[in-house]
MMTF fields as JSON, N, C-alpha, C and O atoms, coordinates in Angstrom:
{
  "mmtfVersion": "1.0.0",
  "mmtfProducer": "UNKNOWN",
  "numBonds": 183,
  "numAtoms": 184,
  "numGroups": 46,
  "numChains": 1,
  "numModels": 1,
  "chainsPerModel": [1],
  "groupsPerChain": [46],
  "chainIdList": ["A"],
  "bondAtomList": [4, 2, 8, 6, 12, 10, 16, 14, 20, 18, 24, 22, 28, 26, 32, 30, 36, 34, 40, 38, 44, 42, 48, 46, 52, 50, 56, 54, 60, 58, 64, 62, 68, 66, 72, 70, 76, 74, 80, 78, 84, 82, 88, 86, 92, 90, 96, 94, 100, 98, 104, 102, 108, 106, 112, 110, 116, 114, 120, 118, 124, 122, 128, 126, 132, 130, 136, 134, 140, 138, 144, 142, 148, 146, 152, 150, 156, 154, 160, 158, 164, 162, 168, 166, 172, 170, 176, 174, 180, 178],
  "bondOrderList": [1, 1, 1, 1, 1, 1, 1, 1, 1, 1, 1, 1, 1, 1, 1, 1, 1, 1, 1, 1, 1, 1, 1, 1, 1, 1, 1, 1, 1, 1, 1, 1, 1, 1, 1, 1, 1, 1, 1, 1, 1, 1, 1, 1, 1],
  "groupList": [{"groupName": "MET", "atomNameList": ["N", "CA", "C", "O"], "elementList": ["N", "C", "C", "O"], "formalChargeList": [0, 0, 0, 0], "bondAtomList": [1, 0, 2, 1, 3, 2], "bondOrderList": [1, 1, 2], "singleLetterCode": "M", "chemCompType": "L-PEPTIDE LINKING"}, {"groupName": "SER", "atomNameList": ["N", "CA", "C", "O"], "elementList": ["N", "C", "C", "O"], "formalChargeList": [0, 0, 0, 0], "bondAtomList": [1, 0, 2, 1, 3, 2], "bondOrderList": [1, 1, 2], "singleLetterCode": "S", "chemCompType": "L-PEPTIDE LINKING"}, {"groupName": "THR", "atomNameList": ["N", "CA", "C", "O"], "elementList": ["N", "C", "C", "O"], "formalChargeList": [0, 0, 0, 0], "bondAtomList": [1, 0, 2, 1, 3, 2], "bondOrderList": [1, 1, 2], "singleLetterCode": "T", "chemCompType": "L-PEPTIDE LINKING"}, {"groupName": "ASN", "atomNameList": ["N", "CA", "C", "O"], "elementList": ["N", "C", "C", "O"], "formalChargeList": [0, 0, 0, 0], "bondAtomList": [1, 0, 2, 1, 3, 2], "bondOrderList": [1, 1, 2], "singleLetterCode": "N", "chemCompType": "L-PEPTIDE LINKING"}, {"groupName": "GLU", "atomNameList": ["N", "CA", "C", "O"], "elementList": ["N", "C", "C", "O"], "formalChargeList": [0, 0, 0, 0], "bondAtomList": [1, 0, 2, 1, 3, 2], "bondOrderList": [1, 1, 2], "singleLetterCode": "E", "chemCompType": "L-PEPTIDE LINKING"}, {"groupName": "GLN", "atomNameList": ["N", "CA", "C", "O"], "elementList": ["N", "C", "C", "O"], "formalChargeList": [0, 0, 0, 0], "bondAtomList": [1, 0, 2, 1, 3, 2], "bondOrderList": [1, 1, 2], "singleLetterCode": "Q", "chemCompType": "L-PEPTIDE LINKING"}, {"groupName": "PRO", "atomNameList": ["N", "CA", "C", "O"], "elementList": ["N", "C", "C", "O"], "formalChargeList": [0, 0, 0, 0], "bondAtomList": [1, 0, 2, 1, 3, 2], "bondOrderList": [1, 1, 2], "singleLetterCode": "P", "chemCompType": "L-PEPTIDE LINKING"}, {"groupName": "ASP", "atomNameList": ["N", "CA", "C", "O"], "elementList": ["N", "C", "C", "O"], "formalChargeList": [0, 0, 0, 0], "bondAtomList": [1, 0, 2, 1, 3, 2], "bondOrderList": [1, 1, 2], "singleLetterCode": "D", "chemCompType": "L-PEPTIDE LINKING"}, {"groupName": "ARG", "atomNameList": ["N", "CA", "C", "O"], "elementList": ["N", "C", "C", "O"], "formalChargeList": [0, 0, 0, 0], "bondAtomList": [1, 0, 2, 1, 3, 2], "bondOrderList": [1, 1, 2], "singleLetterCode": "R", "chemCompType": "L-PEPTIDE LINKING"}, {"groupName": "LEU", "atomNameList": ["N", "CA", "C", "O"], "elementList": ["N", "C", "C", "O"], "formalChargeList": [0, 0, 0, 0], "bondAtomList": [1, 0, 2, 1, 3, 2], "bondOrderList": [1, 1, 2], "singleLetterCode": "L", "chemCompType": "L-PEPTIDE LINKING"}, {"groupName": "ALA", "atomNameList": ["N", "CA", "C", "O"], "elementList": ["N", "C", "C", "O"], "formalChargeList": [0, 0, 0, 0], "bondAtomList": [1, 0, 2, 1, 3, 2], "bondOrderList": [1, 1, 2], "singleLetterCode": "A", "chemCompType": "L-PEPTIDE LINKING"}, {"groupName": "ILE", "atomNameList": ["N", "CA", "C", "O"], "elementList": ["N", "C", "C", "O"], "formalChargeList": [0, 0, 0, 0], "bondAtomList": [1, 0, 2, 1, 3, 2], "bondOrderList": [1, 1, 2], "singleLetterCode": "I", "chemCompType": "L-PEPTIDE LINKING"}, {"groupName": "HIS", "atomNameList": ["N", "CA", "C", "O"], "elementList": ["N", "C", "C", "O"], "formalChargeList": [0, 0, 0, 0], "bondAtomList": [1, 0, 2, 1, 3, 2], "bondOrderList": [1, 1, 2], "singleLetterCode": "H", "chemCompType": "L-PEPTIDE LINKING"}, {"groupName": "VAL", "atomNameList": ["N", "CA", "C", "O"], "elementList": ["N", "C", "C", "O"], "formalChargeList": [0, 0, 0, 0], "bondAtomList": [1, 0, 2, 1, 3, 2], "bondOrderList": [1, 1, 2], "singleLetterCode": "V", "chemCompType": "L-PEPTIDE LINKING"}, {"groupName": "GLY", "atomNameList": ["N", "CA", "C", "O"], "elementList": ["N", "C", "C", "O"], "formalChargeList": [0, 0, 0, 0], "bondAtomList": [1, 0, 2, 1, 3, 2], "bondOrderList": [1, 1, 2], "singleLetterCode": "G", "chemCompType": "PEPTIDE LINKING"}, {"groupName": "LYS", "atomNameList": ["N", "CA", "C", "O"], "elementList": ["N", "C", "C", "O"], "formalChargeList": [0, 0, 0, 0], "bondAtomList": [1, 0, 2, 1, 3, 2], "bondOrderList": [1, 1, 2], "singleLetterCode": "K", "chemCompType": "L-PEPTIDE LINKING"}, {"groupName": "TRP", "atomNameList": ["N", "CA", "C", "O"], "elementList": ["N", "C", "C", "O"], "formalChargeList": [0, 0, 0, 0], "bondAtomList": [1, 0, 2, 1, 3, 2], "bondOrderList": [1, 1, 2], "singleLetterCode": "W", "chemCompType": "L-PEPTIDE LINKING"}, {"groupName": "PHE", "atomNameList": ["N", "CA", "C", "O"], "elementList": ["N", "C", "C", "O"], "formalChargeList": [0, 0, 0, 0], "bondAtomList": [1, 0, 2, 1, 3, 2], "bondOrderList": [1, 1, 2], "singleLetterCode": "F", "chemCompType": "L-PEPTIDE LINKING"}],
  "groupTypeList": [0, 1, 2, 3, 3, 4, 5, 1, 6, 7, 8, 9, 6, 10, 8, 11, 12, 10, 13, 1, 10, 9, 13, 2, 10, 13, 10, 10, 9, 9, 10, 10, 2, 2, 14, 9, 13, 10, 10, 9, 15, 14, 16, 14, 6, 17],
  "groupIdList": [1, 2, 3, 4, 5, 6, 7, 8, 9, 10, 11, 12, 13, 14, 15, 16, 17, 18, 19, 20, 21, 22, 23, 24, 25, 26, 27, 28, 29, 30, 31, 32, 33, 34, 35, 36, 37, 38, 39, 40, 41, 42, 43, 44, 45, 46],
  "secStructList": [7, 7, 7, 2, 2, 2, 2, 7, 1, 7, 7, 2, 2, 2, 2, 2, 2, 2, 2, 2, 2, 2, 2, 2, 2, 2, 2, 2, 2, 2, 2, 2, 2, 2, 2, 2, 2, 2, 2, 2, 2, 2, 2, 1, 7, 7],
  "xCoordList": [77.47, 76.022, 75.13, 74.08, 75.09, 74.1, 72.971, 73.351, 71.822, 71.361, 71.421, 71.867, 70.888, 71.326, 70.214, 70.434, 69.42, 68.652, 69.336, 69.323, 69.84, 70.641, 71.822, 72.007, 72.531, 73.454, 72.897, 73.634, 72.091, 71.545, 71.385, 70.479, 72.157, 71.954, 70.04, 69.478, 69.419, 68.233, 67.309, 66.925, 66.943, 66.003, 64.579, 63.642, 64.589, 63.014, 61.882, 60.894, 62.084, 61.096, 60.716, 59.571, 61.251, 60.896, 60.355, 59.632, 60.758, 60.229, 58.671, 57.748, 58.684, 57.084, 56.226, 55.018, 56.807, 55.965, 55.569, 54.514, 56.325, 55.95, 55.343, 54.758, 55.315, 54.415, 53.299, 52.538, 52.746, 51.628, 51.215, 50.005, 51.898, 51.276, 50.843, 50.216, 51.241, 50.795, 49.73, 48.705, 49.633, 48.663, 47.213, 46.188, 47.447, 46.381, 46.132, 45.029, 46.78, 46.458, 45.444, 44.435, 46.232, 45.252, 43.801, 42.869, 43.761, 42.54, 41.677, 40.644, 42.112, 41.431, 40.871, 39.779, 41.93, 41.542, 39.948, 38.945, 40.412, 39.588, 38.195, 37.275, 38.072, 37.041, 36.308, 35.136, 37.191, 36.617, 35.982, 35.085, 36.632, 36.014, 35.093, 34.178, 34.91, 33.532, 32.685, 31.624, 32.638, 31.621, 31.103, 29.938, 32.15, 31.809, 31.106, 29.978, 31.573, 30.775, 29.078, 28.034, 29.274, 27.793, 26.673, 25.47, 27.282, 26.705, 26.108, 24.891, 27.309, 26.716, 25.773, 24.984, 25.775, 25.106, 23.723, 22.788, 23.598, 22.281, 21.635, 20.455, 22.461, 22.023, 21.772, 20.903, 22.95, 22.733, 21.451, 20.744, 21.5, 20.654, 21.01, 20.178, 22.331, 23.142, 22.968, 23.541],
  "yCoordList": [-258.099, -258.892, -258.802, -259.262, -258.216, -257.807, -256.612, -255.887, -256.484, -255.521, -254.313, -254.197, -252.933, -251.733, -251.519, -250.761, -252.121, -251.792, -252.075, -251.282, -253.207, -253.977, -252.704, -252.338, -252.116, -251.468, -249.783, -249.047, -249.503, -248.221, -247.882, -248.449, -246.989, -246.392, -246.064, -246.322, -245.619, -244.867, -246.15, -246.764, -246.564, -247.778, -246.801, -247.312, -245.755, -245.011, -245.655, -246.232, -245.524, -246.048, -247.38, -247.434, -248.198, -249.513, -249.755, -250.709, -248.856, -248.612, -248.393, -248.961, -247.231, -246.982, -247.789, -247.777, -248.599, -249.307, -250.469, -251.053, -250.87, -251.929, -251.217, -251.923, -250.344, -249.746, -249.542, -249.653, -249.029, -248.994, -250.456, -250.67, -251.329, -252.753, -253.424, -254.46, -252.688, -253.376, -252.756, -253.426, -251.45, -250.567, -251.176, -251.356, -251.453, -251.982, -253.325, -253.519, -253.913, -255.452, -255.438, -256.093, -254.315, -254.192, -253.553, -253.903, -252.661, -252.179, -253.225, -253.424, -254.116, -255.282, -256.209, -256.743, -256.47, -257.308, -256.619, -257.148, -255.382, -254.455, -254.722, -255.233, -254.332, -254.504, -255.774, -255.857, -256.956, -258.24, -258.72, -259.523, -258.078, -258.301, -257.559, -257.996, -256.269, -255.702, -256.418, -256.598, -256.841, -257.201, -258.762, -259.16, -259.395, -260.631, -260.35, -260.831, -259.628, -259.053, -258.572, -258.912, -257.818, -257.331, -258.486, -258.404, -259.526, -260.685, -261.286, -261.446, -261.791, -262.559, -261.873, -262.606, -260.265, -259.569, -259.771, -260.004, -259.635, -259.819, -261.098, -261.215, -262.178, -263.722, -264.238, -265.043, -263.475, -264.372, -263.502, -262.613, -264.191, -263.203, -262.199, -261.527, -261.75, -260.588, -259.544, -258.461],
  "zCoordList": [-184.223, -184.733, -184.029, -184.477, -182.69, -181.883, -182.493, -183.411, -182.029, -182.702, -182.174, -181.033, -183.059, -182.584, -181.112, -180.167, -181.228, -179.83, -178.318, -177.377, -178.334, -177.422, -177.159, -175.998, -178.19, -177.907, -177.521, -176.865, -177.813, -177.428, -176.079, -175.468, -175.438, -173.94, -173.805, -172.741, -174.74, -174.578, -174.388, -175.383, -173.058, -173.151, -172.699, -172.085, -172.99, -172.61, -173.577, -173.123, -174.677, -175.652, -175.114, -174.667, -175.073, -174.82, -173.277, -172.99, -172.408, -171.032, -171.142, -170.558, -172.225, -172.197, -172.871, -172.635, -173.814, -174.382, -173.383, -173.627, -172.259, -171.588, -170.586, -169.765, -170.451, -169.392, -169.483, -168.521, -171.224, -171.942, -172.122, -172.053, -172.306, -172.512, -171.702, -171.923, -169.979, -168.476, -168.461, -168.328, -168.576, -168.479, -169.045, -168.387, -170.547, -171.485, -170.683, -170.173, -170.609, -169.797, -168.417, -168.157, -167.606, -166.355, -166.402, -165.678, -167.272, -167.83, -168.172, -167.532, -169.412, -169.444, -168.728, -168.919, -167.572, -166.658, -165.688, -165.21, -165.773, -164.714, -165.382, -164.742, -166.776, -167.512, -167.442, -167.075, -167.881, -167.502, -166.008, -165.754, -165.334, -163.657, -163.555, -162.857, -164.117, -163.894, -164.801, -164.203, -165.778, -166.704, -165.938, -165.922, -165.408, -164.575, -163.444, -163.339, -162.528, -161.545, -161.922, -161.365, -162.885, -163.201, -163.694, -163.446, -164.406, -164.869, -163.83, -163.731, -162.673, -161.801, -160.773, -160.178, -160.447, -159.784, -160.238, -159.473, -161.974, -162.387, -162.432, -162.761, -162.074, -162.125, -160.819, -160.484, -159.879, -158.292, -157.696, -158.171, -156.428, -155.441, -154.974, -154.364, -155.087, -154.652, -155.676, -155.557]
}
């Protein structure tokens, strides 16, 4: 009754998807941080 994905010994695609999602999240966080720093630099005294 368990899914075929649990029984499959090949877990590489799931790992690739997880790494891809992590890289996307890090890239989005970096872009948001860069945008925030740029906004603060344009608005602040520094």
